[in-house]
PDB file of C-alpha atoms in Angstrom:
ATOM      1  CA  MET A  22       0.000   0.000   0.000  1.00 81.00           C
ATOM      2  CA  LYS A  23       1.128   3.514  -0.758  1.00 91.00           C
ATOM      3  CA  LEU A  24       1.070   6.256   1.870  1.00 93.00           C
ATOM      4  CA  LEU A  25      -1.137   9.195   0.893  1.00 93.00           C
ATOM      5  CA  MET A  26      -0.048  11.278   3.888  1.00 94.00           C
ATOM      6  CA  SER A  27       3.417  11.640   5.386  1.00 95.00           C
ATOM      7  CA  LYS A  28       4.212  11.784   9.096  1.00 96.00           C
ATOM      8  CA  ILE A  29       4.497  15.582   8.885  1.00 96.00           C
ATOM      9  CA  GLU A  30       1.180  15.885   7.011  1.00 95.00           C
ATOM     10  CA  ILE A  31      -0.584  13.749   9.619  1.00 94.00           C
ATOM     11  CA  GLU A  32       0.882  15.824  12.459  1.00 95.00           C
ATOM     12  CA  GLN A  33      -0.318  19.016  10.733  1.00 95.00           C
ATOM     13  CA  PHE A  34      -3.760  17.465  10.169  1.00 93.00           C
ATOM     14  CA  LEU A  35      -3.993  16.488  13.841  1.00 93.00           C
ATOM     15  CA  LYS A  36      -3.053  20.025  14.962  1.00 95.00           C
ATOM     16  CA  LYS A  37      -5.594  21.598  12.610  1.00 93.00           C
ATOM     17  CA  GLU A  38      -8.554  19.239  13.113  1.00 90.00           C
ATOM     18  CA  PHE A  39      -8.012  18.196  16.742  1.00 91.00           C
ATOM     19  CA  PRO A  40      -6.091  21.042  18.425  1.00 94.00           C
ATOM     20  CA  GLN A  41      -7.550  20.142  21.834  1.00 94.00           C
ATOM     21  CA  VAL A  42      -5.613  16.846  21.925  1.00 92.00           C
ATOM     22  CA  SER A  43      -2.873  17.093  19.302  1.00 94.00           C
ATOM     23  CA  GLN A  44      -0.196  17.970  21.871  1.00 95.00           C
ATOM     24  CA  ASN A  45      -0.908  14.696  23.717  1.00 96.00           C
ATOM     25  CA  PHE A  46       0.313  12.429  20.913  1.00 96.00           C
ATOM     26  CA  LYS A  47       3.602  11.979  19.073  1.00 96.00           C
ATOM     27  CA  ILE A  48       4.169   9.883  15.967  1.00 96.00           C
ATOM     28  CA  LEU A  49       7.473   8.028  16.168  1.00 96.00           C
ATOM     29  CA  THR A  50       7.348   6.111  12.889  1.00 96.00           C
ATOM     30  CA  LEU A  51       4.910   5.724  10.018  1.00 96.00           C
ATOM     31  CA  ASP A  52       5.054   3.117   7.280  1.00 93.00           C
ATOM     32  CA  ALA A  53       2.397   1.655   5.002  1.00 88.00           C
ATOM     33  CA  GLY A  54       0.145  -0.275   7.376  1.00 81.00           C
ATOM     34  CA  SER A  55       2.158   0.538  10.502  1.00 91.00           C
ATOM     35  CA  ILE A  56       2.407   3.401  12.982  1.00 95.00           C
ATOM     36  CA  SER A  57       4.281   3.766  16.253  1.00 96.00           C
ATOM     37  CA  MET A  58       3.116   6.475  18.659  1.00 96.00           C
ATOM     38  CA  LEU A  59       3.580   7.887  22.123  1.00 96.00           C
ATOM     39  CA  MET A  60       0.920   9.419  24.333  1.00 96.00           C
ATOM     40  CA  ASN A  61       1.640  11.967  27.043  1.00 95.00           C
ATOM     41  CA  ILE A  62       0.418  10.340  30.266  1.00 95.00           C
ATOM     42  CA  THR A  63      -0.728  12.568  33.133  1.00 93.00           C
ATOM     43  CA  ASN A  64      -2.237  11.811  36.550  1.00 93.00           C
ATOM     44  CA  GLU A  65      -5.750  11.766  35.076  1.00 93.00           C
ATOM     45  CA  HIS A  66      -4.765   8.686  33.031  1.00 93.00           C
ATOM     46  CA  LEU A  67      -3.597   6.669  36.022  1.00 94.00           C
ATOM     47  CA  ARG A  68      -5.300   4.128  38.244  1.00 93.00           C
ATOM     48  CA  PRO A  69      -4.438   3.778  41.925  1.00 91.00           C
ATOM     49  CA  GLY A  70      -0.949   2.350  42.202  1.00 91.00           C
ATOM     50  CA  GLY A  71       0.284   4.333  39.213  1.00 90.00           C
ATOM     51  CA  THR A  72      -0.809   2.014  36.402  1.00 94.00           C
ATOM     52  CA  VAL A  73      -2.166   3.427  33.155  1.00 94.00           C
ATOM     53  CA  SER A  74      -5.940   2.901  32.869  1.00 94.00           C
ATOM     54  CA  GLY A  75      -7.487   0.658  30.238  1.00 93.00           C
ATOM     55  CA  PRO A  76      -9.504   3.492  28.667  1.00 93.00           C
ATOM     56  CA  THR A  77      -6.278   5.470  28.242  1.00 94.00           C
ATOM     57  CA  MET A  78      -4.612   2.556  26.477  1.00 94.00           C
ATOM     58  CA  PHE A  79      -7.670   2.168  24.249  1.00 94.00           C
ATOM     59  CA  LEU A  80      -7.505   5.905  23.448  1.00 94.00           C
ATOM     60  CA  LEU A  81      -3.926   5.521  22.219  1.00 95.00           C
ATOM     61  CA  ALA A  82      -4.903   2.450  20.191  1.00 94.00           C
ATOM     62  CA  ASP A  83      -7.909   4.268  18.699  1.00 92.00           C
ATOM     63  CA  VAL A  84      -5.911   7.369  17.726  1.00 94.00           C
ATOM     64  CA  SER A  85      -3.122   5.194  16.299  1.00 94.00           C
ATOM     65  CA  PHE A  86      -5.554   3.181  14.187  1.00 92.00           C
ATOM     66  CA  TYR A  87      -7.280   6.358  12.977  1.00 91.00           C
ATOM     67  CA  LEU A  88      -4.020   8.032  11.943  1.00 93.00           C
ATOM     68  CA  ALA A  89      -2.655   4.870  10.314  1.00 93.00           C
ATOM     69  CA  THR A  90      -5.892   4.654   8.306  1.00 90.00           C
ATOM     70  CA  LEU A  91      -5.654   8.326   7.303  1.00 90.00           C
ATOM     71  CA  SER A  92      -2.124   7.767   6.061  1.00 93.00           C
ATOM     72  CA  LEU A  93      -3.569   5.322   3.524  1.00 91.00           C
ATOM     73  CA  ILE A  94      -6.804   7.098   2.510  1.00 90.00           C
ATOM     74  CA  GLY A  95      -5.829  10.757   2.832  1.00 90.00           C
ATOM     75  CA  PRO A  96      -7.119  13.575   5.046  1.00 86.00           C
ATOM     76  CA  LYS A  97     -10.743  12.954   5.995  1.00 75.00           C
ATOM     77  CA  SER A  98     -11.604  14.402   9.400  1.00 66.00           C
ATOM     78  CA  LEU A  99     -14.971  12.658   9.736  1.00 62.00           C
ATOM     79  CA  THR A 100     -13.831   9.169   8.785  1.00 59.00           C
ATOM     80  CA  ALA A 101     -15.625   6.621  10.930  1.00 56.00           C
ATOM     81  CA  VAL A 102     -14.487   3.125  11.771  1.00 54.00           C
ATOM     82  CA  SER A 103     -17.155   0.657  12.816  1.00 52.00           C
ATOM     83  CA  TYR A 104     -16.619  -1.630  15.783  1.00 50.00           C
ATOM     84  CA  THR A 105     -19.114  -4.478  15.630  1.00 54.00           C
ATOM     85  CA  HIS A 106     -18.957  -5.110  19.390  1.00 52.00           C
ATOM     86  CA  LEU A 107     -20.024  -1.551  20.228  1.00 53.00           C
ATOM     87  CA  ARG A 108     -23.558  -0.296  19.754  1.00 57.00           C
ATOM     88  CA  ALA A 109     -24.964   3.205  19.646  1.00 57.00           C
ATOM     89  CA  HIS A 110     -26.609   4.561  22.764  1.00 53.00           C
ATOM     90  CA  GLU A 111     -29.401   7.082  23.077  1.00 59.00           C
ATOM     91  CA  THR A 112     -28.174  10.480  24.200  1.00 59.00           C
ATOM     92  CA  ASP A 113     -30.342  10.436  27.317  1.00 61.00           C
ATOM     93  CA  SER A 114     -29.167   7.037  28.524  1.00 51.00           C
ATOM     94  CA  TYR A 115     -26.321   6.024  30.806  1.00 52.00           C
ATOM     95  CA  LEU A 116     -23.334   4.167  29.432  1.00 46.00           C
TER      96      LEU A 116
END
């Protein structure tokens, strides 16, 4: 597969489209079908005992998958990925 966005282009896209979180992530490497990233971990991401929470790890996985996908399809800020094990919830319900 050919990359349609470079590491620099993805970083610029992230800063433009998601400025509220772009500073929390760093792309280390990007290849066709592969991305390696770091996430800035703060106290809000930790469980008692200093371990990183599961939702935080899933956030990094989700952002990584999204950016790896963008690198192959080009800049589309509203690209959605469907997870078959998750279902939509009504806005007035509890999760």
